[in-house]
Short mmCIF file of C-alpha atoms and ligand atoms in Angstrom, two decimals:
data_model
loop_
_atom_site.label_atom_id
_atom_site.label_comp_id
_atom_site.label_asym_id
_atom_site.label_seq_id
_atom_site.Cartn_x
_atom_site.Cartn_y
_atom_site.Cartn_z
CA UNK A 286 148.12 168.67 164.21
CA UNK A 287 148.97 169.25 167.82
CA UNK A 288 150.89 166.37 169.40
CA UNK A 289 148.67 166.60 172.50
CA UNK A 290 144.92 166.61 172.14
CA UNK A 291 141.69 165.10 173.35
CA UNK A 292 138.92 163.53 171.24
CA UNK A 293 135.45 163.93 172.73
CA UNK A 294 132.52 161.80 171.61
CA UNK A 295 130.82 158.42 172.10
CA UNK A 296 133.72 156.11 172.80
CA UNK A 297 133.85 152.32 172.48
CA UNK A 298 136.81 149.94 172.53
CA UNK A 299 138.03 146.52 173.62
CA UNK A 300 139.82 146.12 176.92
CA UNK A 301 140.60 142.46 176.24
CA UNK A 302 139.17 139.53 174.28
CA UNK A 303 135.94 139.39 176.27
CA UNK A 304 135.37 142.91 177.53
CA UNK A 305 134.59 146.30 176.04
CA UNK A 306 134.33 149.76 177.48
CA UNK A 307 131.65 152.14 176.32
CA UNK A 308 131.60 155.82 177.35
CA UNK A 309 128.91 158.21 176.23
CA UNK A 310 130.43 161.66 175.69
CA UNK A 311 133.80 160.41 176.82
CA UNK A 312 137.33 161.73 176.33
CA UNK A 313 140.24 159.92 174.67
CA UNK A 314 143.59 161.55 175.32
CA UNK A 315 146.50 161.49 172.87
CA UNK A 316 150.07 162.52 173.71
CA UNK A 317 152.75 162.24 171.05
CA UNK A 318 150.96 159.42 169.27
CA UNK A 319 150.18 157.46 172.42
CA UNK A 320 146.77 157.06 174.03
CA UNK A 321 146.76 158.24 177.63
CA UNK A 322 143.46 156.53 178.32
CA UNK A 323 139.72 157.01 177.84
CA UNK A 324 137.67 158.79 180.52
CA UNK A 325 134.12 159.75 181.32
CA UNK A 326 135.46 162.92 182.92
CA UNK A 327 138.61 164.58 181.67
CA UNK A 328 141.36 164.42 184.32
CA UNK A 329 142.65 167.84 185.37
CA UNK A 330 146.14 167.17 183.99
CA UNK A 331 144.73 167.14 180.45
CA UNK A 332 142.37 170.11 180.90
CA UNK A 333 144.58 172.41 178.84
CA UNK A 334 144.80 170.10 175.81
CA UNK A 335 142.89 171.19 172.70
CA UNK A 336 139.65 169.24 172.25
CA UNK A 337 138.58 167.68 168.96
CA UNK A 338 134.82 167.67 169.49
CA UNK A 339 133.33 164.76 167.56
CA UNK A 340 129.79 165.49 168.74
CA UNK A 341 127.68 162.36 168.91
CA UNK A 342 129.92 160.45 166.52
CA UNK A 343 131.33 157.12 167.59
CA UNK A 344 135.05 157.01 168.35
CA UNK A 345 136.64 153.56 168.25
CA UNK A 346 140.12 152.15 167.59
CA UNK A 347 141.32 151.77 164.02
CA UNK A 348 141.19 148.30 162.51
CA UNK A 349 144.00 146.10 161.28
CA UNK A 350 143.63 144.25 157.98
CA UNK A 351 146.12 141.43 158.46
CA UNK A 352 145.86 140.07 154.92
CA UNK A 353 145.03 141.83 151.66
CA UNK A 354 146.28 141.66 148.05
CA UNK A 355 146.62 145.20 146.66
CA UNK A 356 146.93 144.17 142.97
CA UNK A 357 143.73 142.15 143.18
CA UNK A 358 141.60 145.18 144.08
CA UNK A 359 140.96 145.75 140.36
CA UNK A 360 138.83 142.60 140.08
CA UNK A 361 137.12 142.62 143.47
CA UNK A 362 133.68 141.11 143.26
CA UNK A 363 134.37 139.59 139.84
CA UNK A 364 135.12 135.99 138.89
CA UNK A 365 133.95 134.32 142.07
CA UNK A 366 132.78 131.15 140.36
CA UNK A 367 135.57 128.72 141.20
CA UNK A 368 137.69 127.37 144.00
CA UNK A 369 141.17 128.53 144.94
CA UNK A 370 143.52 126.79 142.50
CA UNK A 371 141.35 127.40 139.44
CA UNK A 372 140.59 130.94 140.63
CA UNK A 373 144.32 131.71 140.86
CA UNK A 374 145.03 130.41 137.34
CA UNK A 375 141.95 131.90 135.71
CA UNK A 376 141.65 135.35 137.27
CA UNK A 377 144.39 136.14 139.74
CA UNK A 378 147.67 135.34 138.00
CA UNK A 379 146.68 136.98 134.68
CA UNK A 380 145.69 140.15 136.56
CA UNK A 381 148.86 140.26 138.67
CA UNK A 382 150.90 139.82 135.50
CA UNK A 383 149.68 143.26 134.38
CA UNK A 384 151.75 144.92 137.12
CA UNK A 385 154.85 144.58 134.96
CA UNK A 386 153.38 147.67 133.27
CA UNK A 387 154.08 150.67 135.49
CA UNK A 388 151.32 152.84 134.04
CA UNK A 389 148.80 150.15 134.93
CA UNK A 390 150.32 149.61 138.37
CA UNK A 391 150.39 153.31 139.22
CA UNK A 392 146.74 153.81 138.40
CA UNK A 393 145.50 150.55 139.94
CA UNK A 394 147.44 151.11 143.17
CA UNK A 395 146.15 154.67 143.46
CA UNK A 396 142.58 153.34 143.67
CA UNK A 397 143.60 150.77 146.26
CA UNK A 398 145.50 153.24 148.43
CA UNK A 399 142.74 155.84 148.24
CA UNK A 400 140.03 153.39 149.28
CA UNK A 401 142.11 151.82 152.06
CA UNK A 402 142.68 155.31 153.43
CA UNK A 403 138.96 156.15 153.34
CA UNK A 404 137.92 153.00 155.22
CA UNK A 405 138.06 151.68 158.79
CA UNK A 406 141.60 150.33 158.40
CA UNK A 407 144.51 152.10 160.06
CA UNK A 408 147.07 149.28 159.68
CA UNK A 409 147.44 146.60 157.05
CA UNK A 410 149.70 143.77 155.93
CA UNK A 411 149.69 143.64 152.17
CA UNK A 412 150.73 141.39 149.27
CA UNK A 413 151.95 143.14 146.11
CA UNK A 414 153.22 141.13 143.10
CA UNK A 415 156.54 139.68 141.90
CA UNK A 416 157.42 143.06 140.32
CA UNK A 417 159.94 145.25 142.14
CA UNK A 418 159.15 148.55 140.49
CA UNK A 419 155.40 148.26 140.97
CA UNK A 420 155.87 147.16 144.58
CA UNK A 421 157.97 150.24 145.34
CA UNK A 422 155.26 152.35 143.68
CA UNK A 423 152.64 150.77 145.95
CA UNK A 424 154.80 151.45 148.99
CA UNK A 425 155.34 155.08 147.93
CA UNK A 426 151.60 155.55 147.58
CA UNK A 427 150.80 153.85 150.89
CA UNK A 428 153.35 156.04 152.66
CA UNK A 429 151.43 159.06 151.40
CA UNK A 430 148.19 157.83 153.02
CA UNK A 431 149.60 158.00 156.56
CA UNK A 432 148.47 154.43 157.23
CA UNK A 433 151.01 152.06 158.78
CA UNK A 434 151.64 148.97 156.67
CA UNK A 435 153.83 146.04 155.86
CA UNK A 436 154.13 145.34 152.14
CA UNK A 437 155.52 142.23 150.48
CA UNK A 438 157.04 141.79 147.06
CA UNK A 439 155.75 138.32 146.18
CA UNK A 440 158.01 135.34 145.48
CA UNK A 441 156.98 132.59 143.06
CA UNK A 442 159.29 130.49 140.91
CA UNK A 443 156.94 127.65 139.92
CA UNK A 444 153.33 126.98 138.91
CA UNK A 445 152.64 130.61 138.09
CA UNK A 446 151.43 130.08 134.55
CA UNK A 447 150.32 133.06 132.45
CA UNK A 448 153.84 134.53 132.65
CA UNK A 449 153.57 135.26 136.36
CA UNK A 450 156.62 133.35 137.42
CA UNK A 451 160.21 134.19 138.18
CA UNK A 452 162.93 132.41 136.23
CA UNK A 453 164.55 130.59 139.11
CA UNK A 454 164.96 130.53 142.87
CA UNK A 455 168.18 132.50 142.42
CA UNK A 456 166.58 135.28 140.40
CA UNK A 457 163.64 135.49 142.82
CA UNK A 458 166.03 135.84 145.76
CA UNK A 459 168.20 138.37 143.94
CA UNK A 460 165.12 140.39 142.97
CA UNK A 461 164.02 140.35 146.60
CA UNK A 462 167.40 141.62 147.79
CA UNK A 463 167.30 144.43 145.23
CA UNK A 464 163.79 145.40 146.34
CA UNK A 465 164.92 145.45 149.98
CA UNK A 466 167.82 147.72 149.05
CA UNK A 467 165.49 150.03 147.11
CA UNK A 468 163.13 150.54 150.06
CA UNK A 469 165.64 150.60 152.89
CA UNK A 470 165.38 153.89 154.83
CA UNK A 471 162.85 155.26 152.34
CA UNK A 472 159.75 155.30 154.58
CA UNK A 473 158.45 156.13 158.01
CA UNK A 474 155.28 154.05 157.98
CA UNK A 475 155.82 151.39 155.33
CA UNK A 476 157.84 148.27 156.10
CA UNK A 477 158.93 145.39 153.88
CA UNK A 478 157.87 141.82 154.67
CA UNK A 479 159.01 138.63 152.93
CA UNK A 480 156.15 137.11 150.95
CA UNK A 481 156.43 133.58 149.55
CA UNK A 482 153.00 133.31 147.90
CA UNK A 483 152.47 129.75 149.15
CA UNK A 484 154.33 126.46 148.85
CA UNK A 485 152.83 125.42 145.48
CA UNK A 486 154.42 128.47 143.81
CA UNK A 487 157.79 128.36 145.61
CA UNK A 488 160.44 125.71 145.07
CA UNK A 489 162.27 124.15 148.02
CA UNK A 490 165.38 126.11 147.04
CA UNK A 491 163.47 129.40 147.04
CA UNK A 492 161.77 128.58 150.35
CA UNK A 493 165.08 127.74 152.01
CA UNK A 494 166.67 130.89 150.57
CA UNK A 495 163.85 133.08 151.89
CA UNK A 496 164.01 131.43 155.31
CA UNK A 497 167.73 132.24 155.44
CA UNK A 498 167.13 135.80 154.21
CA UNK A 499 164.51 136.37 156.93
CA UNK A 500 167.09 135.33 159.53
CA UNK A 501 169.91 137.33 157.98
CA UNK A 502 167.93 140.57 157.83
CA UNK A 503 165.52 140.02 160.77
CA UNK A 504 162.51 140.24 158.48
CA UNK A 505 158.97 139.06 159.01
CA UNK A 506 157.22 136.63 156.68
CA UNK A 507 153.62 136.34 155.44
CA UNK A 508 152.02 133.54 153.45
CA UNK A 509 148.96 131.31 153.04
CA UNK A 510 148.25 128.11 154.98
CA UNK A 511 145.66 125.32 154.78
CA UNK A 512 143.06 127.28 152.84
CA UNK A 513 141.59 124.65 150.53
CA UNK A 514 141.56 120.80 150.41
CA UNK A 515 143.06 120.53 146.89
CA UNK A 516 145.84 122.95 147.85
CA UNK A 517 146.62 120.93 150.98
CA UNK A 518 146.76 117.65 149.02
CA UNK A 519 149.13 119.29 146.53
CA UNK A 520 151.47 120.48 149.29
CA UNK A 521 151.51 116.94 150.70
CA UNK A 522 152.91 115.77 147.34
CA UNK A 523 155.31 118.68 146.97
CA UNK A 524 156.88 118.36 150.43
CA UNK A 525 156.64 114.66 151.37
CA UNK A 526 159.06 115.10 154.26
CA UNK A 527 156.60 117.32 156.13
CA UNK A 528 153.98 115.79 158.44
CA UNK A 529 151.55 118.64 157.67
CA UNK A 530 151.37 121.90 155.68
CA UNK A 531 152.44 124.01 158.67
CA UNK A 532 155.37 121.70 159.25
CA UNK A 533 156.46 122.24 155.63
CA UNK A 534 156.77 125.99 156.30
CA UNK A 535 158.51 125.15 159.55
CA UNK A 536 161.08 122.95 157.78
CA UNK A 537 161.89 125.88 155.47
CA UNK A 538 162.32 128.29 158.42
CA UNK A 539 159.23 130.38 157.67
CA UNK A 540 157.23 130.16 160.87
CA UNK A 541 158.99 133.02 162.68
CA UNK A 542 159.02 133.79 166.40
CA UNK A 543 157.17 135.98 168.94
CA UNK A 544 159.68 138.75 168.15
CA UNK A 545 159.37 138.41 164.37
CA UNK A 546 155.98 136.79 163.96
CA UNK A 547 154.82 135.21 160.74
CA UNK A 548 151.31 135.80 159.41
CA UNK A 549 149.53 132.81 157.92
CA UNK A 550 146.29 133.58 156.10
CA UNK A 551 143.29 131.24 156.40
CA UNK A 552 144.18 128.10 158.44
CA UNK A 553 140.71 126.80 157.57
CA UNK A 554 141.82 123.17 157.87
CA UNK A 555 144.40 123.52 160.64
CA UNK A 556 144.06 120.62 163.07
CA UNK A 557 145.53 120.12 166.54
CA UNK A 558 148.98 119.31 165.09
CA UNK A 559 149.04 122.49 162.98
CA UNK A 560 147.79 124.54 165.92
CA UNK A 561 150.64 123.23 168.02
CA UNK A 562 153.10 124.57 165.42
CA UNK A 563 151.28 127.91 165.08
CA UNK A 564 151.31 128.33 168.86
CA UNK A 565 154.95 127.31 169.29
CA UNK A 566 156.12 130.01 166.86
CA UNK A 567 153.73 132.79 167.89
CA UNK A 568 152.21 132.88 164.40
CA UNK A 569 149.36 135.29 163.66
CA UNK A 570 146.47 133.68 161.84
CA UNK A 571 144.71 136.07 159.46
CA UNK A 572 141.10 134.91 159.45
CA UNK A 573 139.53 135.85 156.11
CA UNK A 574 135.89 134.73 156.18
CA UNK A 575 134.70 136.68 153.11
CA UNK A 576 137.30 135.00 150.98
CA UNK A 577 136.60 131.62 152.55
CA UNK A 578 132.94 131.99 151.57
CA UNK A 579 133.50 133.41 148.08
CA UNK A 580 135.89 130.77 146.83
CA UNK A 581 134.24 127.94 148.75
CA UNK A 582 137.21 127.29 151.02
CA UNK A 583 135.35 126.51 154.24
CA UNK A 584 135.07 127.90 157.76
CA UNK A 585 138.16 128.39 159.91
CA UNK A 586 138.02 127.06 163.49
CA UNK A 587 138.60 130.49 165.07
CA UNK A 588 137.21 129.51 168.49
CA UNK A 589 139.69 126.62 168.64
CA UNK A 590 142.59 128.79 167.50
CA UNK A 591 141.80 131.29 170.27
CA UNK A 592 141.39 128.52 172.86
CA UNK A 593 144.79 127.17 171.81
CA UNK A 594 146.30 130.58 172.63
CA UNK A 595 147.13 131.41 169.01
CA UNK A 596 147.18 135.05 167.85
CA UNK A 597 144.26 135.75 165.51
CA UNK A 598 143.36 138.87 163.54
CA UNK A 599 141.07 139.52 160.58
CA UNK A 600 141.91 139.96 156.90
CA UNK A 601 139.79 141.05 153.96
CA UNK A 602 141.93 138.97 151.54
CA UNK A 603 140.79 141.10 148.62
CA UNK A 604 140.08 139.82 145.98
CA UNK A 605 139.20 136.43 147.48
CA UNK A 606 137.27 138.75 149.77
CA UNK A 607 135.32 141.24 147.69
CA UNK A 608 135.60 144.33 149.91
CA UNK A 609 138.21 146.29 151.86
CA UNK A 610 135.60 147.02 154.50
CA UNK A 611 136.76 145.59 157.83
CA UNK A 612 133.33 146.12 159.39
CA UNK A 613 131.88 143.85 156.76
CA UNK A 614 134.63 141.34 157.58
CA UNK A 615 133.59 141.52 161.24
CA UNK A 616 130.02 140.66 160.31
CA UNK A 617 131.11 137.71 158.20
CA UNK A 618 133.37 136.59 161.06
CA UNK A 619 130.38 136.49 163.38
CA UNK A 620 128.12 134.82 160.86
CA UNK A 621 130.49 132.04 159.78
CA UNK A 622 131.31 131.27 163.40
CA UNK A 623 127.58 130.77 164.00
CA UNK A 624 127.43 128.40 161.02
CA UNK A 625 130.52 126.53 162.27
CA UNK A 626 128.63 125.98 165.53
CA UNK A 627 125.35 125.13 163.82
CA UNK A 628 126.54 122.91 161.00
CA UNK A 629 129.95 121.56 161.94
CA UNK A 630 130.42 121.38 165.71
CA UNK A 631 127.69 122.07 168.22
CA UNK A 632 130.24 122.09 171.05
CA UNK A 633 132.20 124.91 169.47
CA UNK A 634 130.54 128.13 170.65
CA UNK A 635 130.06 130.97 168.16
CA UNK A 636 132.19 134.07 168.58
CA UNK A 637 130.57 136.89 170.51
CA UNK A 638 130.31 140.48 169.30
CA UNK A 639 132.95 141.44 171.89
CA UNK A 640 135.37 138.80 170.60
CA UNK A 641 134.83 139.85 167.01
CA UNK A 642 135.43 143.52 167.79
CA UNK A 643 138.57 142.47 169.63
CA UNK A 644 139.83 140.46 166.63
CA UNK A 645 139.41 143.42 164.25
CA UNK A 646 141.11 145.90 166.58
CA UNK A 647 143.38 144.44 169.28
CA UNK A 648 143.78 140.93 167.82
CA UNK A 649 145.34 142.09 164.56
CA UNK A 650 146.66 145.32 166.09
CA UNK A 651 148.95 143.38 168.39
CA UNK A 652 150.99 142.41 165.34
CA UNK A 653 152.06 146.09 165.25
CA UNK A 654 152.71 146.35 169.01
CA UNK A 655 150.35 148.04 171.46
CA UNK A 656 147.69 148.85 168.89
CA UNK A 657 143.92 148.50 168.73
CA UNK A 658 142.66 149.80 172.08
CA UNK A 659 142.24 153.07 173.98
CA UNK A 660 143.86 151.55 177.04
CA UNK A 661 146.63 153.76 178.37
CA UNK A 662 149.90 153.20 176.51
CA UNK A 663 148.39 152.02 173.24
CA UNK A 664 149.21 153.87 170.03
CA UNK A 665 146.49 156.34 169.18
CA UNK A 666 144.73 154.82 166.15
CA UNK A 667 141.14 156.04 166.01
CA UNK A 668 138.18 156.15 163.65
CA UNK A 669 135.40 158.70 164.10
CA UNK A 670 132.16 157.46 162.53
CA UNK A 671 128.82 159.17 162.06
CA UNK A 672 125.86 156.78 162.37
CA UNK A 673 123.19 159.47 162.78
CA UNK A 674 121.34 158.29 159.67
CA UNK A 675 120.45 155.08 161.55
CA UNK A 676 117.59 156.49 163.51
CA UNK A 677 115.89 154.56 166.28
CA UNK A 678 113.27 155.09 168.96
CA UNK A 679 115.72 153.49 171.39
CA UNK A 680 118.49 155.18 173.25
CA UNK A 681 121.57 153.15 172.40
CA UNK A 682 124.88 153.01 174.20
CA UNK A 683 128.08 153.44 172.13
CA UNK A 684 128.64 149.69 172.48
CA UNK A 685 125.17 148.95 171.10
CA UNK A 686 125.74 151.39 168.26
CA UNK A 687 129.01 149.63 167.42
CA UNK A 688 127.16 146.30 167.39
CA UNK A 689 124.47 147.74 165.13
CA UNK A 690 127.15 149.15 162.85
CA UNK A 691 128.70 145.70 162.47
CA UNK A 692 125.37 144.24 161.38
CA UNK A 693 124.56 147.18 159.12
CA UNK A 694 127.24 149.69 158.27
CA UNK A 695 125.73 151.06 155.07
CA UNK A 696 124.60 154.29 156.74
CA UNK A 697 127.75 154.82 158.74
CA UNK A 698 130.14 157.50 157.52
CA UNK A 699 133.75 157.88 158.52
CA UNK A 700 134.42 161.50 159.48
CA UNK A 701 137.95 161.40 160.85
CA UNK A 702 140.79 158.96 161.20
CA UNK A 703 144.00 159.06 163.25
CA UNK A 704 147.01 156.78 162.94
CA UNK A 705 149.54 156.85 165.78
CA UNK A 706 148.23 160.29 166.70
CA UNK A 707 148.41 161.76 163.20
CA UNK A 708 145.17 162.77 161.57
CA UNK A 709 145.00 161.20 158.10
CA UNK A 710 141.33 161.96 157.33
N1 GUN B 1605 146.94 131.29 147.89
C1 GUN B 1605 147.97 131.64 147.10
N2 GUN B 1605 147.76 132.82 146.51
C2 GUN B 1605 146.57 133.25 146.95
C3 GUN B 1605 145.81 134.43 146.69
O1 GUN B 1605 146.18 135.33 145.94
N3 GUN B 1605 144.61 134.51 147.33
C4 GUN B 1605 144.16 133.54 148.18
N4 GUN B 1605 142.98 133.69 148.77
N5 GUN B 1605 144.85 132.42 148.42
C5 GUN B 1605 146.04 132.28 147.82
FE1 FE B 1606 145.37 135.83 150.25
#
């Protein structure tokens, strides 16, 4: 693919949290992986660039899935009849234990990687399992897709049950170091991220060791925070010195910084005190509404997180969430925010379509740098989608068609996808 080109079609993207730009038969310019802007008329300086004519297809920025469990893809949509802690013990840990078997891992991860590549996602931050070999296999396969990802080999040295538990803090840390050595310099698009599953499965010694390792090697961290009431009560017992769950991570050195931001999935029950900690460290909250519905976790206060100036993106959280489809996650994001407003707090306004589109593209994309918009200087991540099967007597703008797609994406087909200027589909 030429390093300089122009995509022509019906363009729609976020400019910021509240505003979108919509250009019918517009031009998006890419130079060496970077977007040089979106235009209704092609500036003369780009007139010589080859044009990728996308016809009447929609062209919008790729989406970032900030939180997804690759090994859980095998049981998506199955076993959704209990809450978090029972769900982990009954379905999740026994499944993840299978990834000690490389034949199983290779096949299962090939289905995950293939489907992630086919979807709306251009960037993702992914949990693997405690197994080094299978995690490297997943990273090898993801590298092949052309998507840009962070992948974490999971740490857990307590409360794993079903054999899914490392022997000790020391062996978990040693395994992590060996995994880091194995993947160092191996990839262009696939980065390692430290991944303590959550406090109930990681001893104090392991947590402290991982916090020190993150500092030593300038690594990012991802984990889960304040997802479920029983989980939160358990953490209160496990770390009595902490004044809240977020503070427990903070005490172990896991909350990161603006330069090396931590991702915390869920934050359904984060109150003002937790938000203060999230804000102070520049944490990214991965809002995972499908998962929060499926395993009866609750509704995260996304409006309040945004008002507090906290970074927020969206996550599918497969298999708590049952689909890798980020457009579906956008719909659930809108719908649960309406229920938060209706049932929990009338004063808390629902998210708008613009805000939701922003969360899926720029909100999560920011974790990767200038990603998730067609503003000049952003990396060129784009999805070209054909919605021509959704016929209407109305003439719709690209922005309206994007809104309609969020509410009903079944008849929307992805035709092309670009990641940092490289065509992957
Ligand atoms: N908390 C700890 N592990 C998990 C997991 O695998 N999924 C979800 N949704 N929450 C978790
Ligand atoms: Fe999760």
